[in-house]
């Protein structure tokens, strides 16, 4: 089996994503078309390589109070335990309890795109989520505490020079008392990764194969979350009352 190489396999995964993003940047002249192609490339990566318990899609998020998020380029949500996935005019609407992570996918990172991603991610995190006690073989387990919804920005390039320098660090800063607009993890496929921790510390990590490193780090973060909370389905059903 000497012809097999884990390094080659992981490198090939990144090269596939980077090539797809590069082609979309070079081939499509309209910014909206470029954005759609970039979004599709990242969605294909996640749909192909995330464990099957997760699903990725472009969607809105809704809570039981009838509040909606902005449309998110990428929502990673639970498909195994989610009883409700709404579809209206080919648009998906996902209950807030089912969401693990949300991302914006753009061609290039700059201060404006960082702010835009922060605002859209905040529109998801501010939604209310229910969590019910969980019946199991030996009784009823206490309700699962609500997890932090991972949020980030995915791009092909950077508008800054250097691409992952101090301007990016400054753009990513946030107030620790307002974690709703924090970008936990981001990827610039041509250069590396970036992110923020709970204390507001920004990390910049240049990588030779950023898309692969991002995928593995995202999976690790999803593993730390475990399962989504058990949704209070009756809190949604009451909207059917006359």
Coordinates of N, CA and C in Angstrom, one line a residue:
X1 N 0.8 -1.2 0.0 CA 0.0 0.0 0.0 C 0.9 1.3 0.0
X2 N 2.1 1.2 -0.4 CA 3.0 2.3 -0.4 C 2.6 3.4 -1.3
X3 N 1.7 3.2 -2.3 CA 1.3 4.2 -3.2 C 0.3 5.2 -2.6
X4 N -0.2 4.8 -1.4 CA -1.2 5.7 -0.7 C -0.4 6.7 0.2
X5 N -1.0 7.9 0.3 CA -0.4 9.0 1.1 C -1.4 9.9 1.6
X6 N -1.5 9.9 3.0 CA -2.5 10.8 3.6 C -2.2 12.3 3.3
X7 N -1.0 12.6 3.2 CA -0.6 14.0 2.8 C -1.2 14.4 1.4
X8 N -1.1 13.4 0.5 CA -1.6 13.7 -0.9 C -3.1 13.8 -0.9
X9 N -3.8 12.9 -0.1 CA -5.2 13.0 -0.1 C -5.7 14.3 0.5
X10 N -5.1 14.7 1.6 CA -5.6 16.0 2.3 C -5.2 17.2 1.4
X11 N -4.1 17.1 0.7 CA -3.7 18.2 -0.1 C -4.6 18.3 -1.3
X12 N -5.0 17.2 -1.9 CA -5.9 17.2 -3.0 C -7.3 17.8 -2.6
X13 N -7.7 17.6 -1.4 CA -9.0 18.1 -1.0 C -8.9 19.6 -1.0
X14 N -7.9 20.2 -0.5 CA -7.7 21.7 -0.6 C -7.6 22.2 -2.0
X15 N -6.8 21.5 -2.8 CA -6.6 21.9 -4.2 C -7.9 22.0 -5.0
X16 N -8.8 21.0 -4.7 CA -10.1 21.0 -5.4 C -10.9 22.2 -5.1
X17 N -10.9 22.6 -3.8 CA -11.7 23.8 -3.4 C -11.1 25.1 -4.0
X18 N -9.8 25.2 -3.8 CA -9.1 26.4 -4.3 C -9.3 26.6 -5.8
X19 N -9.2 25.5 -6.6 CA -9.4 25.5 -8.0 C -10.8 26.0 -8.4
X20 N -11.8 25.5 -7.6 CA -13.2 25.8 -7.9 C -13.4 27.3 -7.6
X21 N -12.8 27.8 -6.5 CA -12.9 29.3 -6.2 C -12.2 30.1 -7.2
X22 N -11.0 29.7 -7.6 CA -10.2 30.4 -8.6 C -10.9 30.5 -10.0
X23 N -11.5 29.4 -10.4 CA -12.2 29.4 -11.7 C -13.4 30.4 -11.6
X24 N -14.1 30.3 -10.5 CA -15.3 31.2 -10.4 C -14.9 32.7 -10.4
X25 N -13.8 33.0 -9.8 CA -13.3 34.4 -9.8 C -12.9 34.9 -11.2
X26 N -12.3 34.0 -12.0 CA -11.7 34.3 -13.3 C -12.8 34.3 -14.4
X27 N -13.8 33.4 -14.2 CA -14.8 33.1 -15.3 C -16.0 34.0 -15.3
X28 N -16.4 34.5 -14.1 CA -17.7 35.2 -14.0 C -17.4 36.7 -13.7
X29 N -18.0 37.5 -14.6 CA -17.8 38.9 -14.5 C -18.7 39.6 -13.5
X30 N -19.9 39.1 -13.3 CA -20.9 39.8 -12.4 C -20.6 39.4 -10.9
X31 N -20.5 40.4 -10.0 CA -20.2 40.1 -8.6 C -21.2 39.1 -8.0
X32 N -22.4 39.2 -8.3 CA -23.4 38.3 -7.8 C -23.2 36.9 -8.2
X33 N -22.8 36.7 -9.5 CA -22.5 35.4 -10.0 C -21.3 34.8 -9.4
X34 N -20.3 35.7 -9.2 CA -19.1 35.2 -8.5 C -19.4 34.8 -7.1
X35 N -20.2 35.5 -6.4 CA -20.6 35.2 -5.0 C -21.3 33.9 -5.0
X36 N -22.3 33.6 -5.9 CA -23.0 32.4 -5.9 C -22.0 31.2 -6.2
X37 N -21.1 31.4 -7.1 CA -20.1 30.3 -7.4 C -19.2 30.0 -6.2
X38 N -18.8 31.1 -5.4 CA -18.0 30.9 -4.2 C -18.8 30.1 -3.2
X39 N -20.0 30.5 -3.0 CA -20.9 29.9 -2.0 C -21.1 28.4 -2.3
X40 N -21.2 28.1 -3.6 CA -21.4 26.7 -4.1 C -20.2 25.9 -3.8
X41 N -19.0 26.5 -4.0 CA -17.8 25.7 -3.8 C -17.6 25.3 -2.4
X42 N -17.9 26.2 -1.4 CA -17.8 25.9 0.0 C -18.9 24.9 0.4
X43 N -20.1 25.1 -0.1 CA -21.2 24.2 0.2 C -20.8 22.7 -0.2
X44 N -20.3 22.6 -1.4 CA -19.9 21.3 -1.9 C -18.8 20.6 -1.0
X45 N -17.9 21.4 -0.6 CA -16.9 20.9 0.4 C -17.5 20.3 1.6
X46 N -18.4 21.1 2.2 CA -19.1 20.7 3.5 C -20.0 19.6 3.3
X47 N -20.8 19.6 2.2 CA -21.8 18.5 2.0 C -21.0 17.2 1.7
X48 N -19.9 17.3 1.1 CA -19.1 16.1 0.7 C -18.4 15.5 1.9
X49 N -17.8 16.3 2.8 CA -16.9 15.8 3.8 C -17.3 15.9 5.2
X50 N -18.4 16.6 5.5 CA -18.9 16.6 6.9 C -19.6 15.2 7.2
X51 N -19.5 14.8 8.4 CA -20.3 13.5 8.7 C -21.8 13.7 8.4
X52 N -22.4 12.6 8.1 CA -23.8 12.7 7.6 C -24.8 13.2 8.6
X53 N -24.5 13.3 9.9 CA -25.4 13.8 10.9 C -25.6 15.3 10.7
X54 N -24.6 16.0 9.9 CA -24.7 17.4 9.6 C -25.2 17.6 8.2
X55 N -25.8 18.7 7.9 CA -26.2 19.1 6.6 C -25.9 20.6 6.4
X56 N -25.5 20.9 5.2 CA -25.2 22.3 4.9 C -26.1 22.8 3.8
X57 N -26.6 24.1 4.0 CA -27.5 24.6 3.0 C -27.5 26.1 3.1
X58 N -27.9 26.8 2.1 CA -28.3 28.2 2.2 C -29.7 28.3 2.7
X59 N -29.9 29.2 3.8 CA -31.2 29.1 4.5 C -31.4 30.4 5.3
X60 N -32.6 30.6 5.7 CA -33.0 31.5 6.8 C -33.1 30.6 8.1
X61 N -33.0 31.2 9.2 CA -33.2 30.6 10.5 C -34.4 31.2 11.2
X62 N -35.3 30.5 11.9 CA -36.4 31.0 12.5 C -36.5 30.5 14.0
X63 N -37.1 31.3 14.9 CA -37.3 30.8 16.2 C -38.8 30.7 16.5
X64 N -39.1 30.2 17.7 CA -40.5 29.9 18.1 C -41.3 31.2 18.4
X65 N -40.6 32.3 18.4 CA -41.2 33.6 18.6 C -41.6 34.3 17.2
X66 N -41.4 33.6 16.2 CA -41.7 34.1 14.8 C -40.7 35.1 14.4
X67 N -39.5 35.0 14.8 CA -38.4 35.9 14.4 C -37.5 35.2 13.4
X68 N -37.1 35.9 12.4 CA -36.3 35.3 11.3 C -34.9 35.9 11.2
X69 N -33.9 35.2 10.9 CA -32.6 35.7 10.6 C -32.5 36.2 9.2
X70 N -31.5 36.9 8.9 CA -31.2 37.2 7.5 C -30.8 35.9 6.8
X71 N -30.9 35.9 5.4 CA -30.5 34.7 4.7 C -29.0 34.4 4.9
X72 N -28.6 33.2 5.3 CA -27.2 32.9 5.5 C -26.7 32.1 4.3
X73 N -25.5 32.4 3.8 CA -24.9 31.6 2.7 C -24.8 30.1 3.0
X74 N -24.4 29.9 4.3 CA -24.2 28.5 4.7 C -24.7 28.3 6.1
X75 N -25.6 27.4 6.3 CA -26.1 27.0 7.6 C -25.8 25.5 7.8
X76 N -25.0 25.2 8.8 CA -24.8 23.8 9.1 C -25.7 23.4 10.2
X77 N -26.6 22.4 10.0 CA -27.6 22.1 10.9 C -27.8 20.6 11.1
X78 N -28.4 20.2 12.2 CA -28.7 18.8 12.5 C -29.8 18.3 11.6
X79 N -29.5 17.1 11.0 CA -30.6 16.5 10.2 C -31.1 15.2 10.8
X80 N -30.4 14.7 11.8 CA -30.8 13.4 12.5 C -31.9 13.6 13.5
X81 N -31.9 14.7 14.2 CA -32.9 15.0 15.3 C -33.8 16.1 15.0
X82 N -33.7 16.7 13.8 CA -34.5 17.9 13.5 C -35.9 17.5 12.9
X83 N -36.9 17.8 13.6 CA -38.3 17.4 13.1 C -38.9 18.4 12.1
X84 N -38.3 19.6 12.1 CA -38.9 20.7 11.2 C -37.8 21.3 10.3
X85 N -38.0 21.1 9.0 CA -37.3 21.9 8.0 C -38.3 22.5 7.1
X86 N -38.5 23.8 7.1 CA -39.5 24.4 6.2 C -39.0 24.7 4.9
X87 N -39.8 24.7 3.8 CA -39.4 25.1 2.5 C -40.5 26.0 1.9
X88 N -40.2 27.1 1.4 CA -41.2 28.0 0.9 C -40.6 28.7 -0.3
X89 N -41.2 28.5 -1.5 CA -40.6 29.1 -2.8 C -39.2 28.7 -3.0
X90 N -38.8 27.5 -2.7 CA -37.5 27.0 -2.9 C -36.5 27.5 -1.9
X91 N -37.0 28.2 -0.8 CA -36.1 28.7 0.2 C -36.3 27.9 1.5
X92 N -35.1 27.5 2.1 CA -35.2 26.7 3.3 C -35.2 27.6 4.5
X93 N -36.0 27.2 5.5 CA -36.1 27.8 6.8 C -35.9 26.8 7.9
X94 N -34.9 27.0 8.7 CA -34.5 26.0 9.7 C -34.7 26.5 11.1
X95 N -35.2 25.7 12.0 CA -35.4 26.2 13.4 C -34.1 26.4 14.1
X96 N -34.1 27.4 14.9 CA -32.8 27.9 15.5 C -32.2 26.8 16.3
X97 N -33.0 25.9 17.0 CA -32.4 24.9 17.8 C -31.6 23.9 17.1
X98 N -31.8 23.8 15.8 CA -31.1 22.8 14.9 C -29.7 23.3 14.4
X99 N -29.4 24.5 14.6 CA -28.2 25.1 14.0 C -26.9 24.9 14.8
X100 N -25.9 24.4 14.1 CA -24.6 24.3 14.7 C -23.7 25.4 14.3
X101 N -23.8 25.9 13.1 CA -22.8 26.9 12.6 C -23.4 27.6 11.4
X102 N -23.0 28.9 11.2 CA -23.4 29.7 10.1 C -22.2 30.4 9.5
X103 N -22.1 30.5 8.2 CA -21.0 31.2 7.5 C -21.5 32.0 6.4
X104 N -20.7 33.1 6.1 CA -20.9 33.8 4.9 C -19.7 33.4 4.0
X105 N -20.0 33.3 2.7 CA -19.0 32.9 1.7 C -18.9 34.0 0.6
X106 N -17.7 34.6 0.5 CA -17.5 35.7 -0.4 C -16.2 35.4 -1.2
X107 N -16.0 36.2 -2.2 CA -14.8 36.1 -3.0 C -13.6 36.6 -2.3
X108 N -13.7 37.7 -1.5 CA -12.5 38.3 -0.9 C -12.9 38.8 0.4
X109 N -11.9 38.8 1.4 CA -12.1 39.4 2.7 C -11.6 40.8 2.7
X110 N -12.4 41.7 3.3 CA -12.0 43.1 3.6 C -12.8 43.5 4.8
X111 N -12.6 44.8 5.3 CA -13.3 45.2 6.5 C -14.8 45.2 6.3
X112 N -15.3 45.6 5.1 CA -16.7 45.6 4.8 C -17.3 44.3 4.9
X113 N -16.7 43.3 4.3 CA -17.2 41.9 4.3 C -17.2 41.3 5.8
X114 N -16.2 41.7 6.6 CA -16.1 41.2 7.9 C -17.3 41.8 8.7
X115 N -17.6 43.1 8.6 CA -18.8 43.7 9.2 C -20.1 43.1 8.8
X116 N -20.2 42.8 7.5 CA -21.4 42.2 6.9 C -21.6 40.8 7.5
X117 N -20.5 40.0 7.5 CA -20.7 38.7 8.1 C -21.0 38.7 9.6
X118 N -20.4 39.7 10.3 CA -20.7 39.8 11.7 C -22.2 40.1 11.9
X119 N -22.8 41.0 11.2 CA -24.2 41.4 11.3 C -25.1 40.3 11.0
X120 N -24.8 39.5 9.9 CA -25.6 38.4 9.5 C -25.6 37.3 10.6
X121 N -24.4 37.0 11.1 CA -24.3 36.0 12.1 C -25.0 36.3 13.4
X122 N -24.9 37.6 13.7 CA -25.7 38.1 14.9 C -27.2 37.9 14.7
X123 N -27.7 38.0 13.5 CA -29.1 37.8 13.3 C -29.6 36.4 13.6
X124 N -28.6 35.5 13.5 CA -29.0 34.1 13.9 C -28.8 33.9 15.4
X125 N -27.7 34.3 16.0 CA -27.4 34.1 17.4 C -28.4 34.7 18.3
X126 N -29.0 35.8 17.9 CA -29.9 36.5 18.8 C -31.3 35.8 18.9
X127 N -31.5 34.9 18.0 CA -32.8 34.1 18.0 C -32.9 33.3 19.3
X128 N -34.2 33.1 19.7 CA -34.4 32.3 20.9 C -34.4 30.8 20.6
X129 N -33.8 30.0 21.5 CA -33.7 28.5 21.3 C -34.3 27.8 22.5
X130 N -35.1 26.8 22.3 CA -35.6 26.0 23.4 C -34.8 24.8 23.6
X131 N -34.9 24.2 24.8 CA -34.2 23.0 25.1 C -35.0 22.3 26.2
X132 N -35.4 21.0 25.8 CA -36.3 20.2 26.7 C -35.5 19.1 27.4
X133 N -36.0 18.7 28.5 CA -35.4 17.4 29.1 C -35.5 16.3 28.2
X134 N -34.6 15.4 28.2 CA -34.5 14.3 27.2 C -34.8 12.9 27.8
X135 N -35.9 12.3 27.4 CA -36.3 11.0 27.9 C -35.3 9.9 27.4
X136 N -34.8 9.0 28.3 CA -34.0 7.9 27.8 C -34.3 6.7 28.6
X137 N -33.5 5.6 28.4 CA -33.8 4.3 29.0 C -34.0 4.4 30.5
X138 N -33.1 5.2 31.2 CA -33.1 5.2 32.7 C -33.8 6.4 33.3
X139 N -34.6 7.0 32.5 CA -35.4 8.2 33.0 C -35.4 9.4 32.1
X140 N -35.2 10.5 32.7 CA -35.2 11.8 31.9 C -33.9 12.6 32.3
X141 N -33.2 12.9 31.2 CA -31.9 13.7 31.4 C -32.3 15.1 31.4
X142 N -31.5 15.9 32.1 CA -31.8 17.4 32.2 C -31.6 18.0 30.8
X143 N -32.3 19.1 30.6 CA -32.2 19.8 29.3 C -30.7 20.2 29.0
X144 N -30.3 20.0 27.8 CA -29.0 20.4 27.3 C -28.8 21.9 27.3
X145 N -27.7 22.4 27.9 CA -27.4 23.8 27.8 C -27.2 24.2 26.4
X146 N -27.7 25.4 26.0 CA -27.5 25.9 24.7 C -26.1 26.1 24.3
X147 N -25.7 25.6 23.2 CA -24.3 25.8 22.7 C -24.1 27.1 22.0
X148 N -22.9 27.5 21.9 CA -22.5 28.7 21.1 C -22.6 28.3 19.6
X149 N -23.3 29.1 18.8 CA -23.4 28.8 17.4 C -22.1 29.3 16.7
X150 N -21.4 28.4 16.1 CA -20.2 28.8 15.4 C -20.5 29.7 14.2
X151 N -19.7 30.8 14.1 CA -19.9 31.7 13.0 C -18.6 32.1 12.3
X152 N -18.6 32.3 11.0 CA -17.4 32.6 10.3 C -17.6 33.1 8.9
X153 N -16.5 33.4 8.3 CA -16.4 34.0 6.9 C -15.4 33.1 6.1
X154 N -15.9 32.8 4.9 CA -15.1 31.9 4.0 C -14.8 32.7 2.7
X155 N -13.6 32.8 2.3 CA -13.3 33.6 1.0 C -12.2 32.8 0.3
X156 N -12.0 33.3 -1.0 CA -10.9 32.8 -1.8 C -9.6 33.7 -1.6
X157 N -9.8 35.0 -1.6 CA -8.7 35.9 -1.5 C -8.9 36.9 -0.4
X158 N -7.9 37.8 -0.3 CA -7.9 38.9 0.6 C -7.6 40.2 -0.1
X159 N -8.3 41.3 0.2 CA -8.1 42.6 -0.4 C -6.9 43.4 0.2
X160 N -6.4 42.8 1.3 CA -5.3 43.5 2.0 C -3.9 42.9 1.6
X161 N -2.9 43.8 1.8 CA -1.5 43.4 1.6 C -0.7 43.8 2.8
X162 N -0.2 42.9 3.6 CA -0.3 41.4 3.5 C -1.7 40.9 3.7
X163 N -2.0 39.7 3.1 CA -3.4 39.2 3.1 C -4.0 39.0 4.5
X164 N -3.1 38.6 5.5 CA -3.6 38.2 6.8 C -2.9 39.1 7.9
X165 N -2.8 40.4 7.6 CA -2.0 41.2 8.5 C -2.9 42.0 9.5
X166 N -2.3 43.1 10.0 CA -3.0 43.9 11.1 C -4.3 44.4 10.7
X167 N -4.6 44.8 9.4 CA -5.9 45.3 9.1 C -7.0 44.2 9.3
X168 N -6.7 43.0 9.1 CA -7.6 41.9 9.3 C -7.8 41.8 10.8
X169 N -6.7 41.8 11.6 CA -6.8 41.7 13.0 C -7.8 42.8 13.6
X170 N -7.6 44.0 13.1 CA -8.4 45.1 13.6 C -9.9 44.9 13.3
X171 N -10.1 44.5 12.0 CA -11.5 44.3 11.6 C -12.2 43.2 12.4
X172 N -11.5 42.2 12.9 CA -12.1 41.1 13.6 C -12.4 41.4 15.1
X173 N -11.8 42.5 15.6 CA -12.0 42.7 17.0 C -13.4 43.0 17.4
X174 N -13.8 42.5 18.6 CA -15.2 42.7 19.0 C -15.2 42.9 20.5
X175 N -16.2 43.4 21.1 CA -16.3 43.5 22.5 C -16.7 42.2 23.2
X176 N -16.0 41.7 24.1 CA -16.3 40.4 24.7 C -17.7 40.3 25.3
X177 N -18.3 41.4 25.7 CA -19.6 41.4 26.2 C -20.7 41.2 25.1
X178 N -20.3 41.3 23.9 CA -21.2 41.1 22.8 C -20.6 40.0 21.9
X179 N -20.8 38.7 22.3 CA -20.3 37.6 21.5 C -21.1 37.3 20.3
X180 N -22.3 37.9 20.2 CA -23.2 37.5 19.1 C -22.6 37.8 17.7
X181 N -21.7 38.8 17.6 CA -21.1 39.1 16.3 C -19.7 38.7 16.1
X182 N -19.3 37.7 17.0 CA -17.9 37.2 16.9 C -17.7 36.3 15.7
X183 N -16.6 36.4 15.0 CA -16.3 35.4 13.9 C -15.3 34.4 14.6
X184 N -15.8 33.2 14.8 CA -15.0 32.2 15.5 C -13.9 31.7 14.6
X185 N -14.2 31.5 13.4 CA -13.3 30.8 12.5 C -13.5 31.3 11.0
X186 N -12.5 31.6 10.3 CA -12.6 32.0 8.9 C -11.5 31.4 8.1
X187 N -11.7 31.3 6.8 CA -10.7 30.8 5.9 C -10.5 31.6 4.7
X188 N -9.3 32.0 4.4 CA -9.0 32.6 3.1 C -8.2 31.5 2.3
X189 N -8.9 30.9 1.4 CA -8.4 29.7 0.8 C -7.0 29.8 0.1
X190 N -6.6 31.1 -0.2 CA -5.3 31.3 -0.8 C -4.2 31.5 0.2
X191 N -4.6 31.7 1.5 CA -3.5 32.1 2.4 C -3.6 31.5 3.8
X192 N -4.7 31.3 4.4 CA -4.7 30.7 5.7 C -6.0 30.9 6.5
X193 N -6.0 30.7 7.8 CA -7.1 30.8 8.7 C -7.0 32.0 9.6
X194 N -8.2 32.3 10.2 CA -8.3 33.4 11.2 C -9.4 33.1 12.1
X195 N -9.4 33.7 13.3 CA -10.6 33.5 14.2 C -10.4 34.3 15.5
X196 N -11.4 34.2 16.3 CA -11.4 34.9 17.6 C -11.8 33.9 18.7
X197 N -11.3 34.0 19.9 CA -11.6 33.2 21.0 C -12.6 33.9 21.9
X198 N -13.0 33.3 23.1 CA -14.0 33.9 24.0 C -13.6 35.2 24.6
X199 N -12.3 35.4 24.7 CA -11.8 36.7 25.3 C -11.6 37.8 24.2
X200 N -11.8 37.5 23.0 CA -11.7 38.5 22.0 C -10.3 38.5 21.3
X201 N -9.5 37.5 21.7 CA -8.1 37.4 21.1 C -8.2 36.9 19.7
X202 N -7.6 37.6 18.7 CA -7.6 37.3 17.3 C -6.4 36.4 17.0
X203 N -6.6 35.3 16.3 CA -5.5 34.5 15.8 C -5.5 34.5 14.3
X204 N -4.3 34.5 13.8 CA -4.0 34.5 12.4 C -3.1 33.3 12.1
X205 N -3.4 32.4 11.2 CA -2.7 31.2 11.0 C -2.5 31.0 9.5
X206 N -1.3 31.4 8.9 CA -1.0 31.1 7.5 C -0.9 29.6 7.3
X207 N -1.4 29.1 6.2 CA -1.4 27.7 5.9 C -1.1 27.5 4.4
X208 N -0.5 26.4 4.1 CA -0.3 26.0 2.7 C -1.5 25.4 2.1
X209 N -2.3 24.7 2.9 CA -3.5 24.1 2.5 C -4.7 24.5 3.4
X210 N -5.1 25.8 3.3 CA -6.1 26.3 4.3 C -7.4 25.6 4.3
X211 N -8.0 25.2 3.1 CA -9.3 24.7 3.1 C -9.4 23.4 3.8
X212 N -8.3 22.5 3.7 CA -8.3 21.3 4.4 C -8.2 21.5 5.9
X213 N -7.3 22.4 6.3 CA -7.1 22.7 7.7 C -8.4 23.3 8.3
X214 N -9.1 24.1 7.6 CA -10.4 24.7 8.0 C -11.4 23.6 8.2
X215 N -11.5 22.7 7.3 CA -12.5 21.6 7.4 C -12.2 20.7 8.6
X216 N -11.0 20.4 8.9 CA -10.7 19.5 10.0 C -10.9 20.3 11.4
X217 N -10.6 21.6 11.4 CA -10.9 22.4 12.6 C -12.4 22.6 12.8
X218 N -13.1 22.8 11.8 CA -14.6 22.9 11.9 C -15.2 21.6 12.5
X219 N -14.7 20.5 11.9 CA -15.2 19.2 12.4 C -14.9 19.0 13.9
X220 N -13.7 19.4 14.3 CA -13.3 19.4 15.7 C -14.3 20.2 16.6
X221 N -14.6 21.4 16.1 CA -15.5 22.3 16.8 C -16.9 21.7 16.9
X222 N -17.3 21.1 15.9 CA -18.7 20.5 15.9 C -18.7 19.3 16.8
X223 N -17.6 18.6 16.9 CA -17.5 17.4 17.9 C -17.6 17.9 19.3
X224 N -17.0 19.1 19.6 CA -17.1 19.7 20.9 C -18.5 20.0 21.3
X225 N -19.3 20.4 20.4 CA -20.8 20.8 20.6 C -21.6 19.6 21.0
X226 N -21.3 18.4 20.4 CA -22.1 17.2 20.6 C -23.4 17.3 19.8
X227 N -24.5 17.1 20.4 CA -25.8 17.1 19.7 C -26.5 18.4 20.0
X228 N -27.4 18.8 19.2 CA -28.2 20.0 19.4 C -29.2 19.7 20.5
X229 N -29.8 20.8 21.1 CA -30.8 20.6 22.2 C -32.1 20.0 21.6
X230 N -32.8 19.3 22.5 CA -34.1 18.8 22.1 C -35.1 19.9 22.0
X231 N -35.6 20.1 20.8 CA -36.5 21.2 20.5 C -37.9 21.1 21.2
X232 N -38.4 22.2 21.7 CA -39.8 22.2 22.3 C -40.7 22.4 21.1
X233 N -41.2 21.3 20.5 CA -42.0 21.4 19.3 C -43.3 22.1 19.5
X234 N -43.8 22.0 20.7 CA -45.1 22.7 21.0 C -45.0 24.2 21.0
X235 N -43.8 24.7 21.2 CA -43.6 26.2 21.1 C -43.7 26.7 19.7
X236 N -43.6 25.8 18.7 CA -43.8 26.2 17.3 C -45.3 25.9 16.9
X237 N -45.9 24.8 17.5 CA -47.2 24.4 17.1 C -48.3 25.4 17.5
X238 N -48.0 26.2 18.5 CA -49.1 27.2 18.9 C -49.4 28.2 17.9
X239 N -48.5 28.4 16.9 CA -48.8 29.4 15.9 C -49.9 28.9 14.9
X240 N -50.3 27.7 15.1 CA -51.3 27.1 14.2 C -52.7 27.5 14.8
X241 N -52.7 27.9 16.0 CA -54.0 28.3 16.7 C -54.7 29.4 16.0
X242 N -56.0 29.4 15.9 CA -56.8 30.4 15.2 C -56.8 31.7 16.1

